[in-house]
Coordinates of C-alpha atoms in Angstrom, one line a residue:
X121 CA -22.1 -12.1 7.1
X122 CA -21.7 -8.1 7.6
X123 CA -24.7 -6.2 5.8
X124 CA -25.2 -2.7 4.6
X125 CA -27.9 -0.5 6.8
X126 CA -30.0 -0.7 3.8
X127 CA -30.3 -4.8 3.6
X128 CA -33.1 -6.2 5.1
X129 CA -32.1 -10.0 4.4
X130 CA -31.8 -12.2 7.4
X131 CA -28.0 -12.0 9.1
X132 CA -26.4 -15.3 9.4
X133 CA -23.2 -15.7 11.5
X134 CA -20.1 -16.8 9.9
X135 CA -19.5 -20.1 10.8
X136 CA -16.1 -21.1 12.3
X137 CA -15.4 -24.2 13.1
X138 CA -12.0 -25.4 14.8
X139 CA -10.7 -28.8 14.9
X140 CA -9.2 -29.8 18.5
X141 CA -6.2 -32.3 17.9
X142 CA -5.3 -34.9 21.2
X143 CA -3.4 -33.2 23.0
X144 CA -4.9 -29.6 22.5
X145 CA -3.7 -26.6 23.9
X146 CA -6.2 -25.1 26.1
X147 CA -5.0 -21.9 25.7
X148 CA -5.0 -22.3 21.8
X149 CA -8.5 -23.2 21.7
X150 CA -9.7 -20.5 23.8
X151 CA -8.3 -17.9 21.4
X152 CA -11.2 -18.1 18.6
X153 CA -14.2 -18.1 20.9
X154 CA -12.4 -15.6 23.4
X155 CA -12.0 -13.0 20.3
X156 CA -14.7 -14.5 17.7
X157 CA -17.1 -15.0 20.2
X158 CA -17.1 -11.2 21.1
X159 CA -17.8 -9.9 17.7
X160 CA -21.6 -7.9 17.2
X161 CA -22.6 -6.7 14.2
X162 CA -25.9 -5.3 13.1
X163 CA -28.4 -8.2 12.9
X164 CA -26.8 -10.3 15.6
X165 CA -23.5 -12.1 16.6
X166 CA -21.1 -11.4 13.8
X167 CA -19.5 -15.5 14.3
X168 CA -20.3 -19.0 15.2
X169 CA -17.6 -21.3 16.8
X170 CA -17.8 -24.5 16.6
X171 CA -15.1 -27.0 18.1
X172 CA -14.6 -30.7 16.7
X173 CA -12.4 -33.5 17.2
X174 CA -11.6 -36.9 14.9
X175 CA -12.9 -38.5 17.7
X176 CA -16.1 -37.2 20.2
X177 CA -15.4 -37.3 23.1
X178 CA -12.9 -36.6 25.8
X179 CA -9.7 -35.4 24.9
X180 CA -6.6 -34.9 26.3
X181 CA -5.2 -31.6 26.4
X182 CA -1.0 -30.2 27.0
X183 CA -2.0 -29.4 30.6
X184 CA -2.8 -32.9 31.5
X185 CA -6.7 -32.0 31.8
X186 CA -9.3 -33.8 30.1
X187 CA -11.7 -31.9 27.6
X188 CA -14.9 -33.4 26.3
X189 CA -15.6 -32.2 22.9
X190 CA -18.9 -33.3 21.6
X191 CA -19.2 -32.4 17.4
X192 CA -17.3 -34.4 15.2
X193 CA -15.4 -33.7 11.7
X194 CA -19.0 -33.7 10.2
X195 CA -19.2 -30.4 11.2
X196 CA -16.3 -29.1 9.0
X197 CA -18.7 -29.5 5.9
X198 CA -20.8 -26.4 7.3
X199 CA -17.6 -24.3 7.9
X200 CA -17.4 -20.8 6.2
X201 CA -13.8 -21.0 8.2
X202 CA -12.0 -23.9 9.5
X203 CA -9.1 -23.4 11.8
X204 CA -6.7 -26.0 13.2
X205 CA -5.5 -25.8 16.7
X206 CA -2.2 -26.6 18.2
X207 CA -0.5 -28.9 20.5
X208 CA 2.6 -26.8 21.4
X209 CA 4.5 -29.6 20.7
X210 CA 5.3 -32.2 17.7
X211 CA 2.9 -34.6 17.2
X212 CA 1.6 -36.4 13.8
X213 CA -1.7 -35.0 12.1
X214 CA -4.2 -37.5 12.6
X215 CA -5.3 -38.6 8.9
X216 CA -8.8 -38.1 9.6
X217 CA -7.9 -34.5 10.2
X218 CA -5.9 -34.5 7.1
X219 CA -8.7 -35.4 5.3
X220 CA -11.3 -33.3 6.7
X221 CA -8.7 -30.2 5.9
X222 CA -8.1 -31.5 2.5
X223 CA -11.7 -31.6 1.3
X224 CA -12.5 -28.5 3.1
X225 CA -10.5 -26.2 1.1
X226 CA -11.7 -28.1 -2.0
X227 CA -14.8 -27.0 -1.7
X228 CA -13.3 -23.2 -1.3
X229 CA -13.4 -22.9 2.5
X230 CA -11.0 -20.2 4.3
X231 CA -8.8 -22.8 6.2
X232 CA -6.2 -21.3 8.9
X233 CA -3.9 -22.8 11.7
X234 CA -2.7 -22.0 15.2
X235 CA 0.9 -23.1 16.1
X236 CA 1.3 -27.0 15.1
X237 CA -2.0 -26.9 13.7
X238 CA 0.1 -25.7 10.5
X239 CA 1.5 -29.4 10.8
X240 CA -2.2 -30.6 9.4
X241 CA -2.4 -27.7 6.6
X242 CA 1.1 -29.5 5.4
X243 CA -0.1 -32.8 5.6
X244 CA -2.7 -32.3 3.5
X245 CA -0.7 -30.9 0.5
X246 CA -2.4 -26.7 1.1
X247 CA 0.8 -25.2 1.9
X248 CA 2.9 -26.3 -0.9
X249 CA 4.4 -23.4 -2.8
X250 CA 2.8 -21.3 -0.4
X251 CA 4.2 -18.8 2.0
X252 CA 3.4 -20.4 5.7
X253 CA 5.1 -20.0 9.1
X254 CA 4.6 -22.0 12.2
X255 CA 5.5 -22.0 16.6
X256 CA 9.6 -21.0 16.4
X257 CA 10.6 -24.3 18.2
X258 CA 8.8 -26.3 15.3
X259 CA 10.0 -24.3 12.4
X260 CA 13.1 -26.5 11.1
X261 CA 10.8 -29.5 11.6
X262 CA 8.1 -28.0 9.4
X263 CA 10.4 -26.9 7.0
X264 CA 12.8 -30.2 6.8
X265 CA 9.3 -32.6 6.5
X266 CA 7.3 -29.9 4.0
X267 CA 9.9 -28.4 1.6
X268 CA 7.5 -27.4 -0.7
X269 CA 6.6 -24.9 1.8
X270 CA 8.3 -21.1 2.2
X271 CA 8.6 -20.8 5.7
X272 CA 9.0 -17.3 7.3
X273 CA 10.1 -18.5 10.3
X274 CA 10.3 -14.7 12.3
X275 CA 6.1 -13.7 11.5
X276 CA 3.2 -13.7 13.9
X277 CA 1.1 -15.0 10.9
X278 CA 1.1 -15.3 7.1
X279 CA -1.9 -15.5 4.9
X280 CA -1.6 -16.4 1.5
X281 CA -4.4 -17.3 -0.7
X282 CA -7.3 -19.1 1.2
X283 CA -4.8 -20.6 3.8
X284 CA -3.8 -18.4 7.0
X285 CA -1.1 -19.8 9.5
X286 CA 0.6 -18.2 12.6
X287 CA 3.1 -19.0 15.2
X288 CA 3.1 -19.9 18.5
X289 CA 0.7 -19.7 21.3
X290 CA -0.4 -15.8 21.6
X291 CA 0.3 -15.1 17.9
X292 CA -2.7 -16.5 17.7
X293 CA -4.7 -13.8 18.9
X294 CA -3.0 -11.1 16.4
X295 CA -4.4 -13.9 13.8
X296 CA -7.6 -13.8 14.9
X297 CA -7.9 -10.3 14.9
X298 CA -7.0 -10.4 11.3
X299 CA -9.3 -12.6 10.6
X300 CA -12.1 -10.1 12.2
X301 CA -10.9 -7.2 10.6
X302 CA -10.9 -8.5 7.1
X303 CA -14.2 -9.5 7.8
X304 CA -15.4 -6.6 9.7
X305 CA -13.1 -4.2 9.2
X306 CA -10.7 -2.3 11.8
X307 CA -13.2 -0.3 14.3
X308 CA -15.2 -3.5 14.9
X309 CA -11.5 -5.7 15.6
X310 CA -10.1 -3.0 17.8
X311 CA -13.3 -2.7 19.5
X312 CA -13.0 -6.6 20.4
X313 CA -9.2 -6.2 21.5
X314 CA -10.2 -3.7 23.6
X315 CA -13.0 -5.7 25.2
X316 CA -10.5 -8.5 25.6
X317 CA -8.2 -6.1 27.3
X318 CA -5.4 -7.6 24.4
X319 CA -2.8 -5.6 21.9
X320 CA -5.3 -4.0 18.9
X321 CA -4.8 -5.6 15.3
X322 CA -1.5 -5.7 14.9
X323 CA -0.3 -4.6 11.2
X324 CA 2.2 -6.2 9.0
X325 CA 3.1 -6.4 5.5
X326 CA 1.5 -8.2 1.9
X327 CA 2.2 -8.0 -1.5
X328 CA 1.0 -4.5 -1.2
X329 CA 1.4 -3.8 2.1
X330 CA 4.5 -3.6 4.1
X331 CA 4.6 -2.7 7.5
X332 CA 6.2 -3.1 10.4
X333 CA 4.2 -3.6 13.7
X334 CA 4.8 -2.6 17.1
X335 CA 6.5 -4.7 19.0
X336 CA 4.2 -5.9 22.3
X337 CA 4.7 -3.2 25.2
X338 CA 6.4 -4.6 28.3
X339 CA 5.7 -1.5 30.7
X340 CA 3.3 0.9 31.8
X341 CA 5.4 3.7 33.2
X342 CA 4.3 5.7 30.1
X343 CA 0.5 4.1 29.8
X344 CA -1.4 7.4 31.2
X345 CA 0.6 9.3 28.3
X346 CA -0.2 6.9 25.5
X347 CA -3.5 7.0 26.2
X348 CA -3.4 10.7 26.4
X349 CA -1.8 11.4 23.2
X350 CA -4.2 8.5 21.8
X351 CA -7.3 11.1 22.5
X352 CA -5.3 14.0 21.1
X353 CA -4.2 12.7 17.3
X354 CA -5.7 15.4 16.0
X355 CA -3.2 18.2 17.7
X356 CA 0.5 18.9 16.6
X357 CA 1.7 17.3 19.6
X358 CA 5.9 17.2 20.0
X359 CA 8.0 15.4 22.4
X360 CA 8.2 18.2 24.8
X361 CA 4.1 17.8 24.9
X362 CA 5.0 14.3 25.8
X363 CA 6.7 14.8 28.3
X364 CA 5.7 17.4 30.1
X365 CA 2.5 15.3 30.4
X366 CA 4.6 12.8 31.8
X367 CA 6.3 15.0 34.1
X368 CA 9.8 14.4 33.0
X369 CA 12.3 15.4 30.8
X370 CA 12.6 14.5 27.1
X371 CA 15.2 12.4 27.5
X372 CA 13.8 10.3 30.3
X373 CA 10.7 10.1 28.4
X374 CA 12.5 8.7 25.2
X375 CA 14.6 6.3 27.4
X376 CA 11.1 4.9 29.1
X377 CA 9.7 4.9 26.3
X378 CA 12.0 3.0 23.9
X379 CA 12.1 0.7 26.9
X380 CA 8.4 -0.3 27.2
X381 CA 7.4 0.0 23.6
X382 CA 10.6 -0.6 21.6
X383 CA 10.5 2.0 19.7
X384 CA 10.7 6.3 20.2
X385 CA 7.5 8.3 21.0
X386 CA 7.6 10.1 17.6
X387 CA 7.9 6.9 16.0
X388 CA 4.6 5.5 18.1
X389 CA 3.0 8.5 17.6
X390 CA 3.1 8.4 13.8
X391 CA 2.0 4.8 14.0
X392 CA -0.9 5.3 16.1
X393 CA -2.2 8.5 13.7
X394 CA -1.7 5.7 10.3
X395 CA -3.9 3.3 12.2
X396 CA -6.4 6.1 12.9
X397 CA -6.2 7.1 9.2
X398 CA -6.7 3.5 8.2
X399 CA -9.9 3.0 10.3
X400 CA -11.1 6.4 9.4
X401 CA -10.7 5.9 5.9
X402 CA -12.7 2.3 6.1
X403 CA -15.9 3.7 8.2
X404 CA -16.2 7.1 7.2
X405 CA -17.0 8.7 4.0
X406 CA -14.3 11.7 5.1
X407 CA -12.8 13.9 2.6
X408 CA -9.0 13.2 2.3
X409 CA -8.1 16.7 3.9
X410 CA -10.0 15.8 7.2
X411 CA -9.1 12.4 7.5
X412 CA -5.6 14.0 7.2
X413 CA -6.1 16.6 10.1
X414 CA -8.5 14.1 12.2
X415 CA -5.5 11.9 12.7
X416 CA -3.0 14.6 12.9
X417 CA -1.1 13.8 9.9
X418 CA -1.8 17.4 8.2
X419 CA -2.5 17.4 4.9
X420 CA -3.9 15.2 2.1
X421 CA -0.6 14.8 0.7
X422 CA 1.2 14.0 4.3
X423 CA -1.6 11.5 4.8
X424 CA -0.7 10.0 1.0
X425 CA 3.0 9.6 1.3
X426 CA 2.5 8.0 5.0
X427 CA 0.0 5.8 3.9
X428 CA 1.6 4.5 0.6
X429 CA 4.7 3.9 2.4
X430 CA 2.9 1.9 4.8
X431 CA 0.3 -0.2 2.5
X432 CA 1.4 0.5 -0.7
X433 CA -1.8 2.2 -1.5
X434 CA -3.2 5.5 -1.9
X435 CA -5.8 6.6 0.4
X436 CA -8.1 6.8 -2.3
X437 CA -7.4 3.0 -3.0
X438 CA -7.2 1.6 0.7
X439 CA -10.8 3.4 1.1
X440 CA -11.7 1.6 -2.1
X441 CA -10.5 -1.9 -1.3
X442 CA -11.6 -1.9 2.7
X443 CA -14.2 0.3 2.9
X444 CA -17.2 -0.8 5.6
X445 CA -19.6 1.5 4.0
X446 CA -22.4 1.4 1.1
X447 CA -22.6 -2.2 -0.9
X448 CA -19.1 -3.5 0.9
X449 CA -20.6 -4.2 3.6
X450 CA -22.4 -6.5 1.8
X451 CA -19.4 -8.6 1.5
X452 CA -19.6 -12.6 2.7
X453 CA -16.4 -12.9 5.5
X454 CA -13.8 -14.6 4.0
X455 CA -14.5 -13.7 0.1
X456 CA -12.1 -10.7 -0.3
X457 CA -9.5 -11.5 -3.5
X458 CA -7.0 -13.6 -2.5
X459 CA -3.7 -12.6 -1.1
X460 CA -1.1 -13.1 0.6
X461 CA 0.3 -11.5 4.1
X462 CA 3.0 -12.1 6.2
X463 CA 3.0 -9.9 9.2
X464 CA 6.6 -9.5 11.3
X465 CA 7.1 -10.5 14.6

């Protein structure tokens, strides 16, 4: 669990563990260890992942390999988080699973699911009247078998309460990174996506938070000019900056632009300096006025209107509630007040 500078007490890594159904995807398993696996905090490694099966063993997995998984669903009783891979196809949760799931979030465990894996969470009775969302192909089924359940059927993930779920296959990842970054907060997830040479956290919108993320870029025409303008937030940069450092016109660059990250390079722009804001405002002790002019957003009231707009809170209050620094850094993974978040695909 994360500790402040000034605590001496012994770290211990947040234990993980992840139940492998028969047949797993490979690729879903490898997402917790690829991402959790990376993350250092002061003290040591920041998680421990553990994989289990009903059965020890080998197992079969979607890409007709066989997998030998050695723990058992004993280890879910020393899980701080348990998380439920996916097939990436229908299959029936094993009732031993069920179970294991079931009495895990009786005892208050933080219990999540990759693609079917939200399949299990149903099964055992944690996501009625709760907001869940599952792979796209599998939504009707989930919704027909589990009506209790609110499906958002067009999210990466939703988290509501203890339970987390996401859709298929690489939404995974963006759920993971959540998953770091409420822990660890936003500079210690960004610096794992970057390692992992994926997308940063990807934001979305809760209760009080609504957001609307980027959508995944499918180009690199523009890449030496995002990651220019990503080392200048701080200056008044304007399209015509833009795209003179692209060397062409403003209307080229807003057509390659739109094209590769779906949306206009004002629009990116503004979206990259909220995420700066955000990260400054959870590691630094900065006035309001130079978080405002280290991200390029102006002014303490510019950077209040953006950022209530986007979260639903003042900077004042985001710093409050995700702050990295002083005695929150003290706080066990996984113990924030419950909540509920549903981020947009």
């Amino acid at each position: 669990m994360p500790r402040s500078q000034g605590d001496h007490r012994a770290h211990r890594a947040h234990r993980v563990v992840v139940i492998a159904p028969s047949p797993v995807s490979m690729f879903n398993l490898a997402i917790p260890e690829m991402l959790l696996g990376k993350v250092e905090v002061p003290g040591g490694p920041g998680y421990e992942v553990v994989v289990c099966t009903p059965r020890p063993g080998a197992i079969a997995t979607t890409g007709g390999l066989s997998l030998h998984v050695q723990h058992g669903l004993d280890a879910v009783g020393d899980a701080d988080t348990l998380l439920v891979a996916g097939t990436g196809h229908r299959y029936e949760p094993d009732p031993l699973t069920v179970a294991a799931v079931r009495e895990a979030a009786d005892r208050g465990t933080r219990i999540a699911s990759i693609c079917s894996g939200a399949f299990v969470l149903a099964e055992a009775g944690l996501l009625d009247g709760r907001s869940a969302t599952t792979y796209w192909q599998l939504a009707e089924e989930l919704r027909s078998r589990y009506p209790a359940l609110d499906l958002k059927g067009d999210v990466l993930y939703v988290e509501d309460g203890q339970v987390m779920t996401s859709s298929g296959y690489a939404a995974g990842i963006d759920l993971c990174l959540h998953i770091i970054r409420t822990d660890y907060g936003a500079a210690v997830a960004n610096e794992v996506a970057r390692a992992a040479l994926v997308a940063p956290v990807r934001p979305g919108g809760q209760t009080q938070f609504t957001q609307t993320p980027l959508p995944p870029e499918r180009g690199n025409a523009c890449a030496d000019t995002r990651g220019w303008a990503m080392r200048r937030l701080d200056e008044p940069l304007t399209l015509t900056d833009l795209a003179r450092h692209a060397g062409v016109s403003v209307r080229t660059l807003t057509r390659r632009f739109h094209a590769e990250s779906g949306v206009s390079p004002l629009q990116w722009l503004l979206h990259q300096r909220i995420e700066r804001a955000k990260e400054l405002l959870e590691t630094t002790s900065f006035p309001m006025d130079r978080v405002a002019q280290a991200c390029g957003l102006g002014t303490a009231d510019s950077l209040r209107g953006h950022l209530v707009r986007r979260t639903g809170l003042t900077p004042s209050a985001y710093r409050a509630q995700f702050s990295r620094l002083g005695s929150r850094s003290g706080t066990r993974p996984g113990t924030q007040k419950a909540r509920r978040t549903s981020i947009a695909a």
